[in-house]
Coordinates of C-alpha atoms in Angstrom, one line a residue:
Chain A
M520 CA -18.9 -34.9 8.5
K521 CA -21.9 -36.9 7.1
D522 CA -21.5 -39.7 9.7
V523 CA -21.5 -37.2 12.6
L524 CA -24.5 -35.4 11.0
L525 CA -26.5 -38.7 10.8
I526 CA -25.6 -39.7 14.3
T527 CA -26.7 -36.3 15.5
L528 CA -30.0 -36.6 13.7
K529 CA -30.5 -40.1 15.2
G530 CA -29.8 -38.7 18.6
I531 CA -32.3 -35.9 18.2
F532 CA -35.1 -38.3 17.2
R533 CA -34.4 -40.6 20.2
D534 CA -34.1 -37.7 22.6
R535 CA -36.9 -37.4 25.2
I536 CA -36.6 -33.6 25.3
F537 CA -37.3 -33.5 21.5
Q538 CA -40.3 -35.8 21.9
G539 CA -41.7 -33.4 24.6
I540 CA -41.2 -30.4 22.6
M541 CA -42.7 -32.0 19.6
A542 CA -45.8 -32.8 21.6
L543 CA -46.3 -29.0 21.6
A544 CA -46.7 -29.2 17.9
G545 CA -50.1 -30.9 18.5
L546 CA -51.3 -27.4 19.4
I547 CA -51.4 -26.5 15.7
V548 CA -54.4 -28.8 15.3
F549 CA -56.5 -26.6 17.6
I550 CA -55.5 -23.3 15.9
P551 CA -58.7 -23.1 13.7
S552 CA -61.0 -23.6 16.7
A553 CA -59.0 -21.1 18.8
A554 CA -58.9 -18.5 16.0
S555 CA -62.7 -18.8 15.5
L556 CA -63.3 -17.5 19.0
S557 CA -62.1 -14.1 17.9
M558 CA -65.1 -13.8 15.6
R559 CA -63.2 -11.5 13.2
Q560 CA -60.0 -11.7 11.2
V561 CA -60.1 -15.4 11.9
T562 CA -57.8 -16.3 9.1
E563 CA -55.3 -13.6 10.0
L564 CA -55.3 -14.8 13.6
S565 CA -54.9 -18.4 12.4
I566 CA -51.8 -17.4 10.5
T567 CA -50.5 -15.4 13.4
L568 CA -51.0 -18.4 15.9
S569 CA -49.6 -20.9 13.5
L570 CA -46.5 -18.9 12.7
S571 CA -45.9 -18.0 16.3
T572 CA -46.3 -21.7 17.5
I573 CA -43.8 -22.8 14.8
S574 CA -41.5 -20.1 15.9
F575 CA -41.7 -20.9 19.5
I576 CA -41.2 -24.6 19.0
M577 CA -38.2 -23.9 16.8
L578 CA -36.8 -21.5 19.4
L579 CA -37.0 -24.3 22.1
L580 CA -35.4 -26.8 19.7
S581 CA -32.6 -24.5 18.6
V582 CA -31.7 -23.5 22.2
F583 CA -31.9 -27.0 23.7
L584 CA -30.4 -28.9 20.8
G585 CA -27.9 -26.3 19.8
A586 CA -26.7 -25.6 23.4
T587 CA -26.8 -29.0 24.7
S588 CA -25.7 -31.2 21.8
M589 CA -22.0 -30.5 22.1
W590 CA -22.0 -29.9 25.7
K591 CA -23.6 -33.3 26.3
D592 CA -21.0 -35.0 24.3
I593 CA -18.3 -33.4 26.3
E594 CA -19.9 -33.8 29.6
R595 CA -20.7 -37.5 29.0
R596 CA -17.2 -38.2 27.6
Y597 CA -18.5 -39.1 24.1
T598 CA -16.0 -36.7 22.5
F599 CA -13.1 -38.8 23.7
S600 CA -14.4 -41.6 21.6
V601 CA -15.5 -39.5 18.6
V602 CA -12.7 -37.0 18.1
S603 CA -10.2 -39.8 18.4
L604 CA -11.7 -41.3 15.3
P605 CA -10.3 -40.3 11.9
I606 CA -12.5 -37.2 11.7
S607 CA -11.3 -33.7 12.1
R608 CA -12.7 -31.5 14.8
T609 CA -14.0 -29.2 12.1
S610 CA -16.0 -32.1 10.6
Y611 CA -17.3 -32.9 14.1
V612 CA -18.5 -29.3 14.7
F613 CA -19.9 -29.0 11.2
G614 CA -21.6 -32.4 11.5
K615 CA -23.2 -31.5 14.8
F616 CA -24.4 -28.2 13.3
F617 CA -25.7 -29.4 10.0
G618 CA -27.5 -32.3 11.9
I619 CA -29.3 -29.9 14.0
A620 CA -29.9 -27.5 11.1
L621 CA -31.3 -30.3 9.0
F622 CA -33.5 -31.3 11.8
L623 CA -34.8 -27.7 12.1
V624 CA -35.5 -27.6 8.4
L625 CA -37.5 -30.9 8.7
T626 CA -39.4 -29.6 11.7
A627 CA -40.2 -26.3 9.8
F628 CA -41.4 -28.4 6.9
V629 CA -43.6 -30.7 8.9
L630 CA -45.0 -28.0 11.1
G631 CA -45.4 -25.6 8.1
C632 CA -47.5 -28.3 6.3
A633 CA -49.6 -28.7 9.4
A634 CA -49.9 -24.9 9.8
M635 CA -51.0 -24.5 6.2
I636 CA -53.8 -27.1 6.7
S637 CA -54.9 -25.3 9.7
I638 CA -54.9 -22.0 8.0
K639 CA -56.7 -23.5 5.0
V640 CA -59.5 -24.8 7.3
S641 CA -59.8 -21.4 8.9
S642 CA -59.9 -19.5 5.6
M643 CA -62.6 -21.9 4.2
G644 CA -64.9 -21.2 7.3
Y645 CA -64.1 -17.5 7.6
P646 CA -62.9 -16.2 4.2
P647 CA -60.3 -13.3 4.8
A648 CA -60.6 -9.8 3.3
R649 CA -57.3 -10.3 1.5
P650 CA -56.4 -13.6 -0.2
V651 CA -54.0 -15.7 1.7
E652 CA -50.5 -15.5 0.2
W653 CA -49.3 -19.1 0.6
G654 CA -45.8 -18.1 -0.8
L655 CA -45.4 -15.5 1.9
I656 CA -46.4 -17.9 4.6
M657 CA -43.8 -20.3 3.3
A658 CA -41.2 -17.5 3.2
A659 CA -42.0 -16.6 6.8
I660 CA -41.5 -20.1 7.9
V661 CA -38.3 -20.5 5.9
F662 CA -36.8 -17.3 7.2
D663 CA -37.8 -18.3 10.7
A664 CA -36.0 -21.5 10.3
F665 CA -33.0 -19.7 8.9
K666 CA -33.1 -17.4 12.0
Y667 CA -33.0 -20.4 14.4
I668 CA -30.3 -22.1 12.3
L669 CA -28.2 -18.9 12.9
L670 CA -29.1 -19.2 16.6
V671 CA -27.8 -22.8 16.6
G672 CA -24.6 -21.4 15.3
V673 CA -24.5 -19.0 18.3
A674 CA -25.1 -21.9 20.7
M675 CA -22.3 -24.0 19.0
L676 CA -19.9 -21.2 19.4
L677 CA -20.7 -20.9 23.1
S678 CA -20.6 -24.7 23.5
A679 CA -17.1 -24.8 21.9
V680 CA -15.6 -22.8 24.6
S681 CA -17.8 -23.5 27.6
T682 CA -17.2 -26.2 30.2
S683 CA -20.7 -25.9 31.7
F684 CA -24.3 -26.0 30.6
F685 CA -25.1 -22.5 31.6
L686 CA -23.2 -20.4 29.1
P687 CA -24.5 -22.1 26.0
V688 CA -28.2 -22.2 27.2
F689 CA -28.4 -18.8 28.9
G690 CA -26.0 -17.1 26.5
T691 CA -28.1 -18.3 23.5
V692 CA -31.3 -17.2 25.0
S693 CA -29.8 -13.8 25.9
I694 CA -28.4 -13.3 22.4
F695 CA -31.8 -14.3 21.0
L696 CA -33.6 -11.7 23.2
V697 CA -31.0 -9.0 22.4
G698 CA -31.0 -9.9 18.7
T699 CA -34.7 -9.4 18.3
I700 CA -34.5 -5.8 19.6
T701 CA -31.2 -4.5 18.2
Q702 CA -33.0 -3.1 15.1
Q703 CA -35.4 -1.2 17.3
V704 CA -32.6 0.2 19.5
Y705 CA -30.7 1.2 16.4
D706 CA -33.7 2.9 14.9
Y707 CA -34.4 4.7 18.2
L708 CA -30.7 5.9 18.5
H709 CA -31.1 7.5 15.1
T710 CA -34.1 9.7 16.2
P711 CA -33.6 13.2 17.4
A712 CA -35.4 12.3 20.7
S713 CA -32.6 10.0 21.7
E714 CA -29.9 12.6 21.4
K715 CA -31.1 14.3 24.6
V716 CA -31.5 11.1 26.6
V717 CA -28.7 8.9 25.5
S718 CA -25.0 9.8 26.1
A719 CA -22.4 9.4 23.3
I720 CA -20.7 6.5 25.1
V721 CA -23.9 4.5 25.5
K722 CA -24.9 5.3 21.9
N723 CA -21.5 4.1 20.6
A724 CA -21.6 0.9 22.9
A725 CA -25.1 0.2 21.5
L726 CA -24.0 0.6 18.0
V727 CA -21.0 -1.8 18.5
L728 CA -23.4 -4.3 19.9
Y729 CA -25.8 -3.7 17.0
Y730 CA -23.1 -4.6 14.5
L731 CA -21.6 -7.4 16.6
L732 CA -24.8 -9.3 17.6
P733 CA -27.1 -10.9 15.1
N734 CA -30.0 -8.8 13.9
L735 CA -32.7 -11.4 14.2
Q736 CA -35.6 -9.1 13.6
S737 CA -34.8 -8.8 9.9
F738 CA -35.7 -12.5 9.6
D739 CA -39.3 -11.9 10.9
L740 CA -41.6 -11.9 7.9
K741 CA -44.7 -12.9 9.9
V742 CA -46.4 -9.5 9.5
Y743 CA -46.0 -9.7 5.7
A744 CA -47.5 -13.2 5.7
I745 CA -50.4 -12.3 8.0
Y746 CA -51.5 -9.3 6.0
S747 CA -50.5 -10.6 2.6
I748 CA -48.0 -7.8 1.9
K749 CA -45.1 -8.5 -0.4
P750 CA -41.7 -7.6 1.2
S751 CA -39.0 -6.0 -0.9
L752 CA -37.0 -8.5 -2.7
G753 CA -33.8 -6.6 -2.0
G754 CA -34.4 -6.7 1.7
V755 CA -35.2 -10.4 1.7
L756 CA -32.0 -11.2 -0.4
T757 CA -29.9 -9.0 1.9
T758 CA -31.3 -10.8 5.0
F759 CA -30.5 -14.1 3.3
C760 CA -27.0 -13.2 2.6
Y761 CA -26.5 -11.6 6.0
G762 CA -27.8 -14.8 7.7
G763 CA -25.6 -17.0 5.6
I764 CA -22.4 -15.0 6.2
Y765 CA -23.1 -14.6 9.9
T766 CA -23.7 -18.3 10.4
A767 CA -20.6 -19.1 8.4
V768 CA -18.5 -16.9 10.6
L769 CA -20.0 -18.4 13.7
L770 CA -19.3 -21.9 12.4
L771 CA -15.7 -21.1 11.5
A772 CA -15.1 -19.5 14.9
S773 CA -16.7 -22.6 16.6
S774 CA -14.5 -24.9 14.6
L775 CA -11.4 -22.9 15.3
L776 CA -12.1 -22.7 19.1
F777 CA -13.1 -26.3 19.4
G778 CA -10.0 -27.4 17.4
R779 CA -7.9 -25.8 20.1
R780 CA -9.9 -27.1 23.0
E781 CA -8.0 -29.7 25.1
M782 CA -10.0 -32.9 25.9
K783 CA -8.6 -33.4 29.4
Chain B
M1181 CA 7.9 -43.7 6.5
S1182 CA 7.5 -45.9 9.6
N1183 CA 10.7 -48.0 9.2
G1184 CA 9.2 -50.8 11.3
V1185 CA 8.4 -48.4 14.1
A1186 CA 4.7 -48.2 15.1
L1187 CA 5.1 -45.5 17.7
D1188 CA 8.0 -43.0 17.8
I1189 CA 7.8 -40.6 20.7
Q1190 CA 10.5 -37.9 21.0
G1191 CA 10.8 -35.6 24.0
L1192 CA 7.0 -35.4 24.5
S1193 CA 6.1 -33.0 27.3
K1194 CA 2.9 -31.7 28.6
Q1195 CA 2.2 -29.0 31.2
F1196 CA -1.2 -28.1 32.5
K1197 CA -2.2 -24.9 34.0
G1198 CA -3.1 -25.5 37.6
K1199 CA -4.8 -23.4 40.2
R1200 CA -3.4 -19.9 40.9
G1201 CA -1.4 -20.0 37.7
L1202 CA 0.8 -22.9 38.8
R1203 CA 2.0 -25.2 36.1
V1204 CA 1.7 -28.9 36.6
E1205 CA 4.2 -31.0 34.6
A1206 CA 2.2 -34.1 33.7
L1207 CA 4.7 -35.4 31.2
C1208 CA 8.3 -34.6 31.0
G1209 CA 10.5 -35.3 27.9
L1210 CA 9.1 -38.8 27.1
T1211 CA 11.2 -40.6 24.5
M1212 CA 10.6 -44.1 23.4
Q1213 CA 9.8 -46.2 20.4
V1214 CA 7.5 -49.2 20.0
P1215 CA 8.4 -51.4 17.1
Q1216 CA 5.7 -53.0 14.9
G1217 CA 4.4 -56.3 16.1
E1218 CA 5.3 -55.6 19.8
V1219 CA 3.0 -55.7 22.8
F1220 CA 4.0 -52.8 24.9
G1221 CA 2.8 -52.3 28.5
F1222 CA 2.8 -48.7 29.8
L1223 CA 3.0 -49.2 33.5
G1224 CA 2.6 -46.5 36.2
P1225 CA 0.7 -45.6 39.3
N1226 CA -2.4 -43.4 39.1
G1227 CA -1.6 -39.9 37.9
A1228 CA 1.8 -40.9 36.5
G1229 CA 1.1 -39.5 33.1
K1230 CA -0.1 -42.7 31.2
S1231 CA -3.4 -41.2 30.0
T1232 CA -1.7 -37.8 29.3
T1233 CA 0.7 -39.6 27.0
I1234 CA -2.2 -41.4 25.2
K1235 CA -4.2 -38.3 24.9
C1236 CA -1.3 -36.6 23.3
L1237 CA -0.9 -39.4 20.9
M1238 CA -4.6 -39.3 19.9
G1239 CA -4.7 -35.6 19.5
L1240 CA -7.1 -35.1 22.4
I1241 CA -4.6 -32.7 24.0
A1242 CA -1.6 -30.9 22.4
P1243 CA 1.8 -31.6 23.8
T1244 CA 3.7 -28.6 25.2
A1245 CA 6.9 -29.8 23.6
G1246 CA 8.3 -32.8 21.6
S1247 CA 6.8 -34.7 18.8
A1248 CA 5.5 -38.3 18.0
T1249 CA 4.6 -40.3 15.0
I1250 CA 2.1 -43.2 14.6
I1251 CA 3.3 -45.5 11.8
G1252 CA 5.0 -42.5 10.3
E1253 CA 2.2 -40.0 10.6
T1254 CA 2.5 -37.1 12.9
I1255 CA 0.2 -37.3 15.9
G1256 CA -2.9 -35.1 15.9
S1257 CA -3.6 -35.6 12.2
V1258 CA -6.5 -37.5 10.8
E1259 CA -4.1 -39.8 8.9
S1260 CA -2.4 -40.8 12.2
R1261 CA -5.8 -41.7 13.7
M1262 CA -6.7 -43.7 10.6
K1263 CA -4.0 -46.2 11.5
V1264 CA -5.1 -46.7 15.1
G1265 CA -7.7 -48.5 17.1
F1266 CA -8.1 -46.5 20.3
L1267 CA -9.8 -47.4 23.5
P1268 CA -10.1 -44.5 25.9
E1269 CA -10.0 -44.9 29.7
N1270 CA -13.5 -45.5 31.1
P1271 CA -15.0 -45.3 27.6
A1272 CA -18.4 -43.8 26.9
F1273 CA -20.3 -44.0 23.7
Y1274 CA -23.5 -42.5 22.3
D1275 CA -25.8 -44.4 24.6
Y1276 CA -28.9 -44.0 22.4
L1277 CA -27.2 -46.2 19.8
S1278 CA -27.0 -50.0 20.0
A1279 CA -23.5 -51.6 19.8
E1280 CA -24.2 -52.6 16.2
E1281 CA -25.1 -49.0 15.2
Y1282 CA -22.1 -47.6 17.0
L1283 CA -19.7 -50.0 15.4
Q1284 CA -21.2 -49.2 11.9
F1285 CA -20.6 -45.5 12.7
V1286 CA -17.0 -46.1 13.6
G1287 CA -16.4 -48.3 10.6
R1288 CA -17.9 -45.6 8.3
T1289 CA -15.5 -42.9 9.7
F1290 CA -12.7 -45.3 8.7
R1291 CA -14.2 -45.3 5.2
M1292 CA -14.8 -49.0 5.2
P1293 CA -16.8 -50.5 2.3
D1294 CA -20.3 -51.6 3.4
D1295 CA -19.9 -55.3 2.9
L1296 CA -16.6 -55.5 4.7
L1297 CA -18.0 -53.4 7.5
A1298 CA -21.0 -55.6 7.9
R1299 CA -18.8 -58.7 8.2
R1300 CA -16.4 -57.0 10.7
V1301 CA -19.3 -55.8 12.9
E1302 CA -20.6 -59.3 13.0
E1303 CA -17.2 -60.8 13.8
S1304 CA -16.4 -58.2 16.4
L1305 CA -19.7 -58.6 18.2
R1306 CA -19.2 -62.3 18.3
L1307 CA -15.6 -62.1 19.5
L1308 CA -16.6 -59.7 22.3
E1309 CA -19.6 -61.8 23.2
L1310 CA -22.0 -59.0 22.4
S1311 CA -24.1 -60.7 19.8
D1312 CA -27.1 -61.1 22.0
A1313 CA -27.1 -57.4 23.1
R1314 CA -26.4 -56.1 19.6
K1315 CA -29.8 -54.3 19.1
R1316 CA -30.1 -52.9 22.6
P1317 CA -29.2 -49.3 23.3
I1318 CA -25.8 -49.0 24.9
R1319 CA -27.4 -47.2 27.9
S1320 CA -28.8 -50.5 29.0
Y1321 CA -25.3 -52.1 29.1
S1322 CA -23.2 -52.9 32.1
K1323 CA -19.8 -51.3 32.6
G1324 CA -18.1 -54.4 31.4
M1325 CA -20.2 -54.6 28.3
V1326 CA -19.4 -50.9 27.5
Q1327 CA -15.8 -51.7 27.8
R1328 CA -16.2 -54.6 25.4
V1329 CA -18.0 -52.3 22.9
G1330 CA -14.9 -50.1 23.3
L1331 CA -12.6 -53.0 22.4
A1332 CA -14.9 -54.0 19.5
Q1333 CA -14.7 -50.6 18.0
T1334 CA -10.9 -50.6 18.1
M1335 CA -10.8 -53.8 16.1
I1336 CA -13.5 -53.0 13.5
H1337 CA -11.1 -51.6 10.8
D1338 CA -8.3 -54.2 11.7
P1339 CA -5.6 -51.5 12.4
E1340 CA -1.9 -52.0 12.6
L1341 CA -1.6 -50.3 16.0
Y1342 CA -3.9 -50.6 19.1
I1343 CA -3.7 -48.0 21.7
L1344 CA -5.6 -49.1 24.8
D1345 CA -6.0 -47.0 27.9
E1346 CA -6.6 -49.3 30.8
P1347 CA -8.3 -52.0 28.7
M1348 CA -9.0 -54.4 31.6
S1349 CA -10.5 -51.8 33.8
G1350 CA -14.1 -52.5 34.8
L1351 CA -13.9 -56.1 33.6
D1352 CA -14.7 -59.2 35.7
P1353 CA -12.0 -62.1 35.7
I1354 CA -13.7 -63.7 32.7
G1355 CA -13.6 -60.4 30.8
R1356 CA -10.0 -59.8 31.7
A1357 CA -9.0 -63.2 30.5
L1358 CA -10.9 -62.5 27.2
V1359 CA -9.0 -59.3 26.7
K1360 CA -5.7 -60.9 27.5
D1361 CA -6.5 -63.6 24.9
I1362 CA -7.5 -61.0 22.4
I1363 CA -4.2 -59.1 22.9
L1364 CA -2.2 -62.3 22.5
D1365 CA -4.1 -63.1 19.4
L1366 CA -3.4 -59.6 18.0
K1367 CA 0.3 -60.3 18.8
K1368 CA 0.2 -63.5 16.9
R1369 CA -1.3 -61.6 13.9
G1370 CA 1.7 -59.2 14.0
K1371 CA -0.2 -56.3 15.3
T1372 CA 1.3 -53.7 17.7
V1373 CA -0.5 -53.1 21.0
F1374 CA 0.4 -50.2 23.3
F1375 CA -1.6 -50.4 26.5
S1376 CA -1.5 -48.6 29.8
T1377 CA -2.2 -50.2 33.1
H1378 CA -1.3 -50.1 36.7
I1379 CA -1.8 -53.8 37.1
T1380 CA 1.6 -55.6 36.8
D1381 CA 0.1 -58.9 36.3
D1382 CA -1.5 -57.8 33.1
V1383 CA 1.9 -56.7 31.7
E1384 CA 3.7 -59.9 32.9
K1385 CA 1.2 -62.1 31.0
V1386 CA 1.0 -60.5 27.7
C1387 CA 3.7 -57.9 27.1
D1388 CA 7.0 -58.1 25.3
R1389 CA 8.3 -54.9 26.8
V1390 CA 7.3 -52.6 29.5
G1391 CA 7.8 -48.9 30.2
V1392 CA 7.5 -47.7 33.8
I1393 CA 6.3 -44.0 34.1
V1394 CA 6.3 -42.2 37.4
K1395 CA 5.5 -38.5 37.9
G1396 CA 5.6 -37.9 34.1
R1397 CA 9.0 -39.4 33.6
L1398 CA 10.0 -42.7 32.1
M1399 CA 11.9 -44.5 34.8
A1400 CA 12.4 -47.9 33.1
L1401 CA 12.1 -49.4 29.8
D1402 CA 13.0 -53.0 29.2
R1403 CA 11.9 -56.4 28.0
V1404 CA 9.5 -58.2 30.4
E1405 CA 11.7 -61.4 30.0
T1406 CA 14.9 -59.5 31.0
I1407 CA 13.3 -57.9 34.0
M1408 CA 12.0 -61.3 35.1
R1409 CA 15.4 -62.9 34.6
S1410 CA 17.2 -60.2 36.4
G1411 CA 14.8 -60.6 39.3
I1412 CA 15.9 -64.2 40.0
E1413 CA 17.0 -64.2 43.6
G1414 CA 17.6 -67.9 44.0
Y1415 CA 16.1 -71.3 43.8
V1416 CA 14.2 -73.8 45.9
V1417 CA 15.7 -77.2 45.2
Q1418 CA 14.3 -80.6 46.4
T1419 CA 16.5 -83.6 46.7
K1420 CA 15.5 -87.1 47.2
A1421 CA 15.9 -88.2 50.8
G1422 CA 17.7 -91.4 51.7
I1423 CA 20.1 -91.2 48.7
G1424 CA 23.6 -89.9 48.9
N1425 CA 25.4 -87.8 51.5
H1426 CA 23.2 -84.8 52.5
T1427 CA 25.6 -83.5 55.0
A1428 CA 27.5 -82.0 52.1
L1429 CA 24.7 -79.6 51.6
A1430 CA 24.8 -78.3 55.2
S1431 CA 25.9 -74.9 54.2
F1432 CA 22.7 -74.3 52.3
G1433 CA 19.5 -73.4 54.1
L1434 CA 17.3 -76.3 54.7
I1435 CA 13.7 -75.2 54.3
R1436 CA 12.0 -78.5 55.2
S1437 CA 12.6 -82.2 55.1
S1438 CA 10.5 -85.4 55.1
E1439 CA 11.0 -89.1 54.5
V1440 CA 10.7 -88.4 50.8
F1441 CA 12.6 -85.2 50.1
R1442 CA 14.7 -82.4 51.5
E1443 CA 14.2 -78.8 50.4
Y1444 CA 17.0 -76.3 50.2
S1445 CA 17.2 -72.6 49.6
V1446 CA 20.0 -71.9 47.1
P1447 CA 21.1 -68.4 46.3
A1448 CA 21.4 -67.6 42.6
G1449 CA 25.2 -67.1 42.9
R1450 CA 25.8 -70.5 44.5
F1451 CA 23.5 -72.6 42.2
N1452 CA 26.5 -74.1 40.3
E1453 CA 28.3 -75.0 43.6
F1454 CA 25.0 -76.7 44.7
T1455 CA 24.7 -78.8 41.6
A1456 CA 28.4 -79.7 41.7
L1457 CA 28.0 -81.0 45.3
V1458 CA 24.8 -82.9 44.3
S1459 CA 26.7 -84.6 41.5
H1460 CA 29.8 -85.3 43.6
H1461 CA 27.9 -86.8 46.5
A1462 CA 25.5 -88.9 44.4
L1463 CA 22.4 -87.0 45.4
E1464 CA 19.3 -86.7 43.2
I1465 CA 17.4 -83.5 42.5
T1466 CA 13.7 -84.0 42.1
L1467 CA 12.5 -80.3 41.7
I1468 CA 13.9 -76.8 41.1
E1469 CA 11.8 -73.8 41.6
T1470 CA 12.9 -70.3 40.7
K1471 CA 12.6 -67.7 43.5
R1472 CA 12.2 -64.3 41.8
K1473 CA 11.0 -60.8 42.3
D1474 CA 7.9 -60.4 40.2
L1475 CA 7.2 -57.4 38.1
E1476 CA 5.2 -55.9 40.8
A1477 CA 8.2 -55.9 43.2
F1478 CA 10.2 -54.3 40.3
F1479 CA 7.5 -51.7 39.8
L1480 CA 7.2 -50.9 43.5
E1481 CA 10.9 -50.6 43.8
I1482 CA 11.0 -47.9 41.1
V1483 CA 8.0 -46.0 42.5
E1484 CA 9.5 -46.0 46.0
N1485 CA 12.9 -44.8 44.7
V1486 CA 11.1 -41.9 43.0
A1487 CA 9.2 -41.1 46.1
R1488 CA 12.4 -41.0 48.1

């Protein structure tokens, strides 16, 4: 698994798509100047822009790397050479996944450092009303990375069964979009107002999807970081365990499906 | 336990699901053994089931029925692949890596110690004439160079068994000669080589035995030498002109004659009669050439019989 992981990492660093996406990271440098244009809540805006930029970059990376890494190997016939080596298909899937996951962690770390420097610069020029909670900013970045690692798991699962580029890419994007609103839908379905509008069948279908699809909103700690509000420790731990278990299930399913896949 | 058998295939079958639910029988009850130290040519026309067999052996696809072992290990297992150097058909390797990096990656999957791996990478690159291009990404290589990287990665861990799917494909005559030399060298070192091809000349030059597969069925399995011997149709014999009584040979077809020699066509069944007449009439043989069906004719005969 380690060998596939290292090769995957090497491939990402040499990929032109990655280099293009990382050029976007340069935007972080301009965040203090952009935030100062708002004239008020400059530090808060700086935190918002920094965390959103990191989140957007990681979304692009997780979709493109997660959805294309395995597909590219199959499409370009690299898998014939690799899975006929003495490595199990599980090791191959896990190696690919952890290579991308490690890369996302590295990206989060580098971009996080850059973002914190930007936020520091903003906060020195325009001191915020509430002190900046650096721990919360770090937690927001860590949980964001965690969310996108889970999304890579989704992409890997779709890649394990798909023969084309479309299902992994568009499937992952769709699941990301749905995953960020399932909590809101769930909350809405439990309000008295929904009972008059939503039929029982639609409600049950929505609830099935709520439990089946990943709830990505719970990983979003940006608001806590921006306004320096401490989230509940229990909630954070639950999200952490949920993410871990969900990702593990995705990986096991990917490995099982890829193990049965025929390399014709 | 391998009991001196490198490859043991028993009733291997593979069906693919075709269009509209139709089942395509790509391989049908293949049974054969390849002893250790043998160079085995797996000959067949395009679409005969050669690559399907090899993909089953390497665990790339699962057989519908039957079983096989590679040096005693069941196919599809990591342990079985540990004992093989495999070259896929039209190979493709991570093109962002250089040949050197790719060989290191392959060696590490075989859990080779670093110092041994470094030495083997060096040797393989030199043997396959890739030393100059070792640092360049594979994406800049020609098709022939990629094929040579493929061969280098089969040799890196010095396996007992080599499974090569169309190893000469995409190579120029120099490259083909190089591969043939490598296979002959492996044979000298007691290695087993199982390779598929549709080029009979490749088999004739390097193989001990040949299996002919057509439409998923093994149609012939024999020693190349035996096939060649059984294919002898007759002889072309030259005798010295001006010596002895040539009229005694009138019942044999005279191909040509000159002041120096006379050339006869002698059927295989009448060769002894011919030599007896030569001896009895004080004639002198200067040249004997065997007229034989080559492996290609043998192969085409089988394919045509199946087609009928």
